[in-house]
XYZ file of C-alpha atoms in Angstrom:
711
model
C 107.058 108.314 52.236
C 104.445 105.585 50.866
C 100.751 105.865 50.675
C 99.770 103.872 53.472
C 102.316 106.171 55.652
C 101.013 108.786 54.931
C 97.732 107.877 56.156
C 99.132 106.751 59.475
C 101.059 110.157 60.080
C 97.726 111.949 59.570
C 95.897 109.405 61.463
C 98.309 109.774 64.507
C 97.942 113.716 64.573
C 94.136 113.766 63.875
C 94.170 111.382 67.691
C 96.492 113.850 69.027
C 94.607 116.854 67.902
C 91.613 114.695 69.631
C 92.919 114.265 72.543
C 94.069 117.205 73.064
C 90.433 118.607 72.426
C 88.926 115.948 74.764
C 92.064 117.681 77.373
C 90.462 120.936 77.010
C 87.037 119.952 77.108
C 87.534 118.770 80.648
C 89.499 121.433 82.277
C 86.837 123.812 81.273
C 84.694 121.622 83.120
C 86.779 121.643 86.052
C 87.624 125.448 85.886
C 83.863 125.990 86.096
C 83.897 123.723 88.906
C 86.237 125.584 90.859
C 84.793 128.772 90.110
C 84.117 129.981 93.259
C 87.460 128.349 95.149
C 89.024 131.332 96.692
C 92.811 131.905 96.662
C 95.472 130.235 98.649
C 98.005 132.452 100.641
C 100.863 131.293 97.951
C 98.625 132.207 95.351
C 97.511 135.628 96.424
C 101.237 137.119 97.143
C 101.792 135.918 93.601
C 98.936 137.823 92.041
C 99.903 140.745 94.445
C 102.889 140.860 93.109
C 102.326 140.551 89.072
C 99.936 143.481 90.173
C 102.408 145.481 91.710
C 104.839 144.827 88.592
C 102.257 146.192 86.353
C 100.975 149.400 88.556
C 104.574 150.442 89.678
C 106.884 149.261 87.544
C 109.207 147.653 90.015
C 109.607 144.110 91.380
C 109.220 143.444 94.582
C 110.382 140.580 96.488
C 108.095 138.004 98.671
C 109.353 137.680 102.133
C 110.237 134.257 101.182
C 112.515 135.038 98.199
C 111.107 132.505 95.027
C 112.506 132.911 90.909
C 110.781 135.505 89.076
C 109.530 133.917 85.966
C 106.266 133.164 87.361
C 105.137 136.176 88.416
C 106.471 137.660 85.444
C 104.019 135.794 83.855
C 101.077 136.489 85.399
C 101.697 140.028 84.994
C 101.524 139.219 80.956
C 98.756 136.852 81.310
C 96.956 140.055 83.012
C 98.013 142.454 80.218
C 96.008 140.424 77.777
C 92.610 138.971 79.642
C 92.822 141.269 82.936
C 93.521 140.588 86.257
C 89.652 138.310 87.139
C 91.151 135.385 88.913
C 88.632 133.448 86.599
C 90.680 134.828 83.787
C 93.966 133.908 85.069
C 92.846 130.488 85.632
C 91.490 130.116 82.135
C 94.996 130.942 80.684
C 96.337 128.105 82.977
C 93.926 125.425 82.043
C 94.642 126.057 78.548
C 98.528 125.850 79.435
C 97.808 122.560 80.796
C 95.704 121.365 77.663
C 98.969 121.984 76.060
C 100.830 119.717 77.983
C 98.811 116.436 76.892
C 100.283 116.546 72.833
C 103.713 116.898 74.910
C 103.517 114.436 77.085
C 102.368 112.320 73.774
C 105.144 113.727 71.932
C 107.612 112.539 74.955
C 106.293 109.234 75.548
C 106.783 108.373 71.523
C 110.017 109.364 71.589
C 110.767 107.380 75.045
C 109.412 104.263 73.582
C 111.078 104.775 70.366
C 114.126 104.940 72.366
C 113.872 102.410 74.928
C 112.541 99.781 72.588
C 114.120 100.459 68.916
C 113.268 96.289 68.264
C 109.513 97.317 68.111
C 107.314 98.078 65.532
C 105.922 101.913 64.802
C 102.696 100.988 66.343
C 104.475 100.608 69.932
C 105.161 103.741 70.035
C 101.883 105.274 68.741
C 100.131 103.523 71.230
C 102.205 104.040 73.854
C 101.877 107.869 73.404
C 98.093 107.629 72.707
C 97.470 105.752 76.169
C 99.949 108.475 77.982
C 98.162 111.599 76.229
C 94.801 110.146 77.440
C 95.704 109.871 81.011
C 96.702 113.397 80.797
C 93.932 114.721 79.152
C 91.514 113.237 81.763
C 93.765 113.372 84.507
C 91.884 115.609 87.596
C 95.005 116.354 89.257
C 96.056 118.054 86.224
C 93.013 119.856 85.557
C 92.641 121.007 89.032
C 96.085 122.526 89.795
C 95.453 124.197 86.288
C 93.062 126.566 88.621
C 95.311 127.462 91.425
C 97.902 130.358 90.617
C 100.956 128.630 90.975
C 104.122 127.136 89.658
C 103.258 123.857 88.873
C 101.378 124.074 85.645
C 103.737 126.005 83.969
C 106.397 124.401 85.294
C 104.895 120.689 83.778
C 104.457 122.275 80.518
C 108.014 123.614 80.442
C 109.426 119.878 81.968
C 107.292 117.458 79.331
C 109.132 120.118 76.549
C 112.224 119.698 77.594
C 112.483 115.975 78.226
C 111.450 115.318 75.054
C 114.377 117.591 73.553
C 116.529 116.139 75.709
C 115.543 112.348 74.480
C 114.739 113.094 70.174
C 117.609 110.960 68.883
C 118.752 113.793 66.068
C 120.379 116.272 68.347
C 121.408 119.735 66.697
C 123.191 122.586 68.209
C 120.151 124.832 67.933
C 117.962 121.853 69.449
C 120.490 122.322 72.026
C 120.257 126.022 72.835
C 116.436 125.148 72.938
C 116.673 122.959 75.487
C 119.184 124.977 77.397
C 116.704 127.632 77.322
C 113.988 126.025 78.332
C 115.576 124.452 81.361
C 117.301 127.910 82.123
C 113.275 128.909 82.309
C 112.130 126.243 84.454
C 115.121 127.035 86.938
C 113.290 130.666 87.079
C 109.566 129.251 87.462
C 111.019 126.930 89.809
C 114.692 126.559 91.476
C 113.605 122.715 91.942
C 114.843 122.298 88.162
C 118.302 123.665 88.809
C 119.428 119.833 89.033
C 118.330 119.277 85.605
C 121.268 120.861 84.104
C 124.227 118.292 85.523
C 121.151 115.483 84.547
C 121.049 116.481 80.669
C 125.438 117.202 80.225
C 125.771 114.001 82.270
C 123.480 111.454 79.980
C 124.340 113.451 77.500
C 128.199 113.117 77.663
C 127.849 109.267 78.694
C 125.754 108.840 75.369
C 128.137 110.615 73.199
C 130.831 108.874 74.634
C 129.546 105.124 73.972
C 128.530 106.201 70.228
C 132.064 107.753 69.557
C 130.717 111.516 68.906
C 132.537 112.887 71.687
C 133.213 116.209 69.575
C 129.905 117.050 68.758
C 128.030 116.026 72.307
C 131.011 118.992 73.840
C 129.667 121.148 71.276
C 126.024 120.148 72.049
C 126.900 120.626 75.786
C 128.006 123.626 75.451
C 125.273 125.029 73.574
C 122.921 123.915 75.847
C 124.895 125.993 78.752
C 124.474 128.398 76.146
C 120.924 128.537 76.155
C 120.782 128.264 80.047
C 122.827 130.820 80.637
C 121.462 133.473 78.495
C 118.339 132.875 80.604
C 119.679 132.536 84.279
C 122.491 134.775 84.222
C 121.034 138.084 83.893
C 118.747 137.162 86.832
C 122.217 136.117 88.856
C 123.737 139.231 88.024
C 120.649 141.076 89.466
C 120.982 139.044 92.564
C 124.293 139.604 92.888
C 124.326 143.557 92.318
C 121.159 143.617 94.505
C 122.538 141.729 97.630
C 126.263 141.817 97.541
C 126.666 138.578 96.770
C 125.949 135.537 94.332
C 122.425 134.222 94.880
C 122.130 132.171 91.749
C 118.325 131.902 91.769
C 116.689 132.376 94.837
C 116.982 131.700 98.716
C 114.442 128.891 98.425
C 116.173 125.701 99.495
C 118.602 127.119 101.796
C 115.716 128.814 103.666
C 113.188 125.250 103.514
C 116.135 123.975 105.026
C 115.877 125.479 107.992
C 112.403 125.661 108.180
C 111.599 122.172 107.707
C 113.812 121.045 109.633
C 114.467 122.819 112.682
C 112.524 121.627 115.894
C 111.081 124.948 117.016
C 108.393 124.618 114.165
C 108.343 127.002 110.389
C 106.351 129.778 112.472
C 108.828 130.412 115.017
C 111.867 130.128 112.543
C 109.924 132.372 109.872
C 110.081 135.027 112.822
C 113.569 134.668 112.801
C 113.964 134.600 109.073
C 112.072 138.038 108.973
C 113.738 139.956 111.334
C 116.956 139.753 109.644
C 114.982 142.268 107.076
C 116.405 141.738 103.364
C 119.829 140.973 103.568
C 119.175 137.816 101.625
C 122.718 136.885 101.395
C 123.363 136.904 104.500
C 119.694 134.950 105.570
C 120.853 132.000 102.777
C 123.812 131.784 104.586
C 122.557 131.893 108.511
C 119.369 129.573 106.887
C 121.456 126.810 105.428
C 124.141 126.787 108.271
C 120.718 126.346 110.642
C 119.066 123.970 108.287
C 122.182 121.648 108.582
C 122.624 122.112 111.906
C 119.396 120.815 113.216
C 120.037 117.512 111.028
C 123.196 117.136 112.570
C 122.079 117.523 115.949
C 119.278 115.021 116.103
C 120.034 112.780 113.025
C 116.952 110.598 114.628
C 114.687 112.940 114.704
C 115.169 113.845 111.356
C 114.618 109.734 109.787
C 111.892 109.479 111.608
C 110.169 112.831 109.878
C 111.228 111.437 106.509
C 109.488 108.758 107.349
C 106.568 111.076 107.969
C 107.119 112.719 105.171
C 107.269 109.447 102.931
C 103.844 108.248 103.772
C 102.144 111.593 102.943
C 104.003 111.597 99.854
C 102.112 108.403 98.579
C 98.885 109.345 99.961
C 95.828 109.533 98.036
C 94.972 113.449 97.472
C 91.713 113.916 96.585
C 90.602 111.109 99.256
C 91.910 113.245 102.260
C 91.262 116.226 101.215
C 87.538 115.259 101.255
C 87.925 113.378 104.698
C 90.030 116.348 106.555
C 87.667 118.980 104.946
C 84.442 117.490 104.921
C 82.274 121.149 105.603
C 83.271 121.724 102.283
C 80.937 121.144 99.556
C 81.813 119.465 96.383
C 78.990 118.451 93.447
C 78.432 114.228 92.823
C 80.185 114.696 89.766
C 83.160 116.544 90.771
C 83.578 113.751 94.103
C 83.602 111.041 91.162
C 85.975 113.142 88.888
C 87.933 113.680 92.546
C 88.026 109.868 93.512
C 88.223 108.191 89.366
C 90.228 111.098 87.600
C 91.940 112.119 90.159
C 92.882 109.527 92.920
C 92.226 106.613 90.572
C 94.374 107.726 87.514
C 97.007 108.600 90.207
C 97.128 104.969 91.388
C 97.511 103.816 88.013
C 100.151 106.018 86.808
C 101.932 105.692 90.229
C 102.076 101.473 89.961
C 102.371 100.720 86.793
C 104.545 104.018 85.715
C 107.204 103.006 88.617
C 106.911 99.298 86.735
C 107.756 100.316 83.539
C 110.346 102.896 84.996
C 112.183 99.894 86.617
C 111.772 97.735 84.257
C 114.696 96.578 81.589
C 113.092 97.346 78.237
C 115.960 96.485 76.049
C 119.250 93.688 76.364
C 122.450 94.684 76.537
C 124.240 91.744 75.310
C 128.118 93.104 76.609
C 130.796 91.949 74.422
C 132.912 89.439 76.358
C 136.215 91.689 75.394
C 134.304 94.796 76.146
C 133.069 93.870 79.389
C 134.314 97.011 81.482
C 131.629 99.226 79.298
C 128.905 97.504 79.774
C 127.501 99.617 82.591
C 127.849 102.803 80.870
C 125.995 101.149 78.013
C 123.209 100.427 79.856
C 123.283 103.975 81.575
C 122.470 105.608 77.651
C 119.020 104.186 78.115
C 116.359 106.934 79.128
C 115.409 105.065 82.132
C 118.393 106.337 83.956
C 118.017 109.540 83.161
C 114.461 109.938 83.823
C 114.548 107.612 86.671
C 117.441 110.195 88.123
C 114.929 113.340 87.906
C 112.116 111.144 90.048
C 114.824 109.790 92.567
C 115.867 113.854 93.191
C 112.090 114.829 93.160
C 111.020 112.105 96.146
C 114.665 113.103 98.272
C 113.546 116.366 97.715
C 110.567 116.221 99.087
C 111.365 114.159 101.935
C 114.202 116.549 103.198
C 111.901 119.114 103.365
C 107.815 118.954 103.417
C 105.432 117.179 101.576
C 102.867 118.733 99.937
C 101.313 116.739 97.217
C 101.375 119.505 94.367
C 105.551 119.025 95.225
C 105.283 115.121 93.236
C 103.562 116.752 90.016
C 107.196 116.855 88.603
C 106.713 113.308 88.547
C 104.141 112.950 86.302
C 105.804 113.232 82.958
C 107.887 110.261 84.085
C 105.414 108.397 85.181
C 103.085 109.090 82.452
C 105.324 107.786 79.538
C 106.169 105.328 81.484
C 102.567 104.045 82.197
C 101.453 104.088 78.323
C 104.568 102.248 77.159
C 103.898 99.472 79.727
C 100.261 99.249 78.603
C 101.103 99.307 74.576
C 103.581 96.277 75.242
C 100.928 94.395 77.201
C 98.546 94.567 74.216
C 98.428 90.651 72.261
C 99.957 92.231 69.278
C 102.719 94.592 70.791
C 104.038 91.981 73.526
C 107.415 91.504 71.541
C 108.266 94.999 72.554
C 108.504 93.710 75.917
C 110.707 90.716 75.067
C 112.637 90.850 79.164
C 110.258 91.053 82.229
C 111.804 90.465 85.535
C 109.886 89.318 88.632
C 111.331 91.773 90.869
C 110.049 94.942 89.136
C 106.781 93.882 90.916
C 108.103 95.144 94.019
C 108.166 98.375 93.442
C 104.469 98.968 92.613
C 104.288 96.156 95.853
C 106.253 98.503 98.053
C 104.248 101.702 96.987
C 101.316 99.879 97.746
C 102.246 99.208 100.970
C 103.321 103.230 101.863
C 99.846 104.060 100.457
C 98.346 101.613 103.628
C 100.697 102.690 105.388
C 99.792 106.133 105.460
C 95.900 105.435 105.607
C 93.188 102.071 105.194
C 91.959 103.387 102.009
C 90.068 99.764 101.299
C 89.028 99.757 104.851
C 87.435 103.132 104.313
C 86.159 102.633 101.015
C 84.140 100.197 102.501
C 82.488 102.299 105.299
C 82.114 105.621 103.162
C 80.207 103.157 100.394
C 78.115 101.636 102.784
C 77.427 105.226 104.788
C 76.108 106.755 101.598
C 74.253 103.878 100.216
C 72.424 104.389 103.533
C 71.765 107.696 102.809
C 70.878 107.483 99.908
C 68.112 105.061 101.277
C 66.680 107.209 104.377
C 66.780 110.220 101.187
C 64.572 107.851 99.724
C 62.000 107.202 102.502
C 61.952 110.882 103.240
C 60.888 111.361 99.842
C 58.025 108.637 100.204
C 57.144 110.608 103.635
C 58.502 107.368 105.446
C 59.662 108.831 108.682
C 60.538 105.418 110.320
C 62.761 103.730 107.261
C 64.417 107.044 106.983
C 65.274 106.905 110.608
C 66.575 103.569 110.529
C 68.399 103.915 107.596
C 70.075 106.934 109.031
C 70.936 105.017 112.070
C 72.923 102.543 109.862
C 74.997 105.460 108.016
C 75.828 107.044 111.348
C 76.860 103.592 112.282
C 79.395 102.940 109.467
C 80.300 106.769 110.253
C 80.321 107.870 113.987
C 80.993 111.853 112.647
C 78.792 111.775 110.069
C 76.714 115.216 109.940
C 74.772 113.941 107.080
C 73.524 110.834 108.993
C 72.497 113.087 112.023
C 70.486 115.824 109.362
C 68.702 113.036 108.239
C 67.521 111.538 111.543
C 66.645 115.100 112.055
C 64.151 115.130 109.055
C 62.760 112.243 110.076
C 61.578 113.266 113.405
C 60.691 116.504 111.389
C 58.501 114.683 109.235
C 57.217 112.629 112.348
C 56.184 115.563 113.994
C 58.964 115.753 116.828
C 60.256 118.974 116.449
C 62.434 118.518 119.964
C 64.126 115.556 119.164
C 64.767 116.916 115.310
C 66.785 120.108 117.153
C 68.941 117.647 119.151
C 70.347 116.044 116.304
C 71.028 119.310 114.718
C 72.598 120.272 117.711
C 74.583 117.556 118.079
C 75.443 117.695 114.138
C 76.642 121.283 114.450
C 78.744 120.313 117.975
C 80.786 117.513 115.494
C 80.936 120.117 112.233
C 80.376 123.708 113.348
C 80.974 124.543 109.842
C 78.933 122.290 108.078
C 75.996 124.421 106.598
C 72.859 121.939 106.637
C 72.179 121.461 110.188
C 72.362 125.328 110.797
C 69.957 126.083 107.679
C 67.476 122.997 108.773
C 67.657 124.174 112.507
C 67.330 127.956 111.130
C 64.178 126.401 109.582
C 62.564 124.663 112.933
C 63.202 127.733 114.437
C 61.613 130.392 112.013
C 58.220 127.977 112.145
C 58.572 128.431 116.133
C 58.651 132.253 115.507
C 61.999 133.042 117.074
C 63.390 134.990 114.292
C 66.035 136.293 114.884
C 67.843 133.553 115.959
C 66.291 131.596 112.683
C 67.915 134.365 111.478
C 71.186 134.175 112.558
C 70.990 130.241 111.364
C 69.738 130.766 108.180
C 72.230 133.922 107.151
C 75.351 132.826 108.511
C 76.695 130.005 105.743
C 75.328 130.890 103.018
C 77.907 133.434 101.891
C 81.187 131.055 102.565
C 79.423 128.018 100.589
C 79.806 127.080 97.358
C 76.529 125.107 97.539
C 73.565 125.966 96.269
C 71.726 126.052 100.119
C 68.961 127.918 98.863
C 68.002 125.420 96.314
C 68.615 122.796 99.015
C 66.578 123.942 102.193
C 63.745 124.854 99.159
C 63.363 120.785 99.142
C 63.552 120.346 102.674
C 62.384 123.119 104.429
C 59.503 122.406 106.874
C 58.195 126.557 107.440
C 54.979 126.675 105.375
C 55.508 130.065 102.510
C 54.601 133.144 104.265
C 51.564 135.255 101.576
C 54.563 138.590 102.020
C 58.616 137.932 101.510
C 60.959 140.186 101.515
C 63.859 139.521 99.650
C 67.865 139.766 101.327
C 66.423 140.156 104.994
C 68.228 136.881 106.252
C 64.664 134.622 106.508
C 64.088 133.939 101.944
C 66.021 130.782 102.439
C 63.817 127.924 101.540
C 61.087 130.079 99.897
C 63.660 131.102 96.777
C 65.781 129.604 94.358
C 67.813 130.720 91.079
C 68.626 133.712 92.879
C 72.814 135.161 93.917
C 73.542 136.063 98.040
C 73.831 139.658 98.763
C 76.821 140.754 98.675
C 78.277 143.646 101.555
C 76.457 146.448 100.465
C 73.207 144.627 98.687
C 70.382 145.239 101.551
C 66.831 143.906 101.004
C 66.816 143.038 97.901
C 68.408 140.278 95.359
C 70.178 140.140 92.460
C 67.760 136.886 89.963
C 70.295 134.590 87.699
C 68.557 133.839 84.325
C 65.922 131.994 86.142
C 64.309 132.242 89.364
C 61.629 131.333 91.230
C 59.652 132.695 94.580
C 56.785 129.953 96.621
C 54.707 131.954 98.665
C 51.320 131.035 100.378
C 47.611 132.338 98.418
C 44.970 133.020 101.860
C 41.732 132.617 101.075
C 40.162 135.956 98.894
C 43.570 136.263 97.692
C 43.096 137.818 93.912
C 46.776 139.243 92.528
C 50.587 138.907 92.723
C 52.781 141.815 93.448
C 56.162 141.874 92.842
C 58.389 144.862 93.256
C 61.631 145.372 90.985
C 64.232 147.326 89.425
C 66.841 146.699 86.383
C 69.913 147.477 88.061
C 71.658 148.272 85.182
C 74.776 150.594 86.186
C 73.432 152.610 82.911
C 69.786 152.931 83.871
C 68.572 151.040 81.238
C 65.539 149.015 80.945
C 64.596 145.239 80.217
C 62.110 142.916 79.408
C 61.819 140.119 81.807
C 58.700 137.198 81.781
C 57.218 136.087 84.881
C 55.109 132.628 85.220
C 52.478 131.797 87.661
C 51.694 127.906 88.303
C 49.803 126.824 85.445
C 49.955 129.816 83.402
C 51.222 131.296 80.252
C 54.798 133.696 80.851
C 53.839 137.251 81.107
C 56.134 139.676 79.603
C 56.928 143.107 81.465
C 59.530 146.129 80.940
C 61.647 147.175 84.182
C 63.233 149.845 84.194
C 66.245 151.763 86.922
C 63.672 152.841 88.815
C 61.461 150.253 91.824
C 57.985 149.595 90.075
C 55.612 146.952 91.018
C 54.067 144.719 88.992
C 51.037 142.655 89.575
C 49.780 139.645 88.049
C 46.048 137.811 88.663
C 46.253 134.856 90.915
C 44.734 131.756 88.939
C 41.660 130.787 90.529
C 42.604 127.455 90.939
C 45.468 127.939 93.285
C 43.550 130.087 95.579
C 44.607 128.751 98.797
C 47.056 126.767 97.627
C 50.880 127.406 97.259
C 51.855 129.671 94.678
C 55.341 129.225 92.579
C 56.437 132.348 90.429
C 59.602 132.266 88.132
C 60.621 135.112 86.584
C 63.185 134.947 83.565
C 65.298 137.903 82.894
C 68.828 138.759 80.716
C 71.634 138.888 82.439
C 74.906 140.881 82.390
C 78.112 141.001 83.986
C 79.123 143.850 86.543
C 82.835 144.128 84.214
C 80.591 144.860 81.093
C 80.157 148.219 82.741
C 83.044 148.077 84.738
C 86.113 146.726 83.622
C 87.973 146.859 87.341
C 84.922 145.005 88.624
C 85.639 141.842 90.796
C 82.049 141.132 90.587
C 81.591 137.388 88.160
C 78.200 137.012 88.918
C 75.769 136.802 85.919
C 73.140 139.477 87.200
C 69.782 139.401 85.666
C 67.087 141.799 87.951
C 67.142 142.958 91.551
C 63.778 141.807 93.008
C 62.827 143.523 96.559
C 59.168 142.607 97.318
C 56.767 139.655 96.533
C 53.229 139.558 97.688
C 49.966 137.488 97.509
C 47.195 139.601 98.236
């Protein structure tokens, strides 16, 4: 190896490490964004299955039978990082990060095999481009925070494709590939066709290269590795259920669940009524599913068309449209749209174009025309294309959940990297034959995407709506009620279902002193989307100012616990009720006058935990001389803590707070008499799990604030 080659090799691995680090940073950011996301139904089932395995030392089958490896993975992770959901999500985020170098290596190997005539720079650039798209892929990062099989499966699938495509195959590599394939099957049984696909592609390559004996040995070792992993589970199923269940009954049961006109829930009830006879359930579900398809093939074809449209949807755009009450930060919205849906569109269109592109021309020998077709099949695109077609077809037969298209990502990312590298000016010779018909593939996919929803029109309307909402917010900040109302009305014209536009109209009315009109807009916003917290909070604030404290408490307290948004900070900036002179924390009427505090959990009454930094806003009446705060440290070990309290315009003052409630006082600055007073509290924090490892409370807690008063 020359000095130049050694430098290139070192830079190549440094680039891989840099992209892996970038992927880790991005996944940790998404992991933090999604900390408060609740577990879904399947996630809760997997977690409960893993905990039962650890506590009772027995494997409990789920009601719909699934492969065993993912619950075993979760149980192992719990042994190392405990059962706190956020810790388990962190483990999966790290595994998702490992997908970055695996995709780079896969793409590099694919490029070298697909375009052997290209310079080494082509394969390197292809790998790095694919790695960049993997590192900054919001969809992969977000799925890593869900306790589902996809993250583990995707990492294993990327590893498997790389092992399969390595040009120098050995018996040891074949066994490794078989073991990985078996593990993938025990994570998701959808991986089972990888067994014949791999063996068939290796057989064609070996036949064409004349290495038939070596190929048969390699296939035998591959089968051995697979059998060593899957065999024990199949034997267990046979002994448990009295017949052969290779991996699980998911495929058979979903065939019935997804194609019976009665619907999934009705069929589930019938399946559950059969009890634990999994063998009979498998046979019956297969028969009923096939019968449902054959009984009404037109309905089945229509259903496949509907699933096809959903398969090519923009996942995050549709999710935010379908659940507008779910608050998402501006940074995460941008990541969802650009690095989620944007990257999906890019790899879908460019990757599919690269997949069907002829990267290497096969020049058939006139005397051997019969073997030309099989020589073409030695291209990796046939193996990866067959896998992509299988994923699409099975999804259409069953039902589309957009995480089911994740197994396409290694293929699409790899070919996107190759296509991007090939279109660099100095590397274009690597793309010798461009067939114009291949452009029809991404064009067809664009049409299906637009068939699902008119995304460009929706984007135009949403852009105009949010632009006008921004103008309305600026006008409200400047105290211009008329301009704010005009801008909010324009936003409402672009989206007749907009809650935010109605809230802006209500705020403009309040700025103009018209509480009746404001309540009308807030009531209308609540009728449009009852789950959105903003109109409830503002309505509660108006009712509080009017003196209807019971109704105000109901509005202010009803949504604060369920929302991921910092609603205390939101109302702090928008409340119209003047701050009180005395404030009882945690009574449901304190929102708008506090920020930097946790929402009380069940059992936490008449006080609030602060965070590291918290504020209280009060009004200083005429003649007031001091501020009084009632607090306690709240530490389970009864220890005391030192906090720093700052009053507007004064230096921080230290106080030692013990386990018992105590009242501290501070002199009121003369300059703030008869004016608004803001009290800031800075305190050390702790995790409840530091004292109780079994605690499910992941909050960082400061001190307990009970009462605040200016007197």
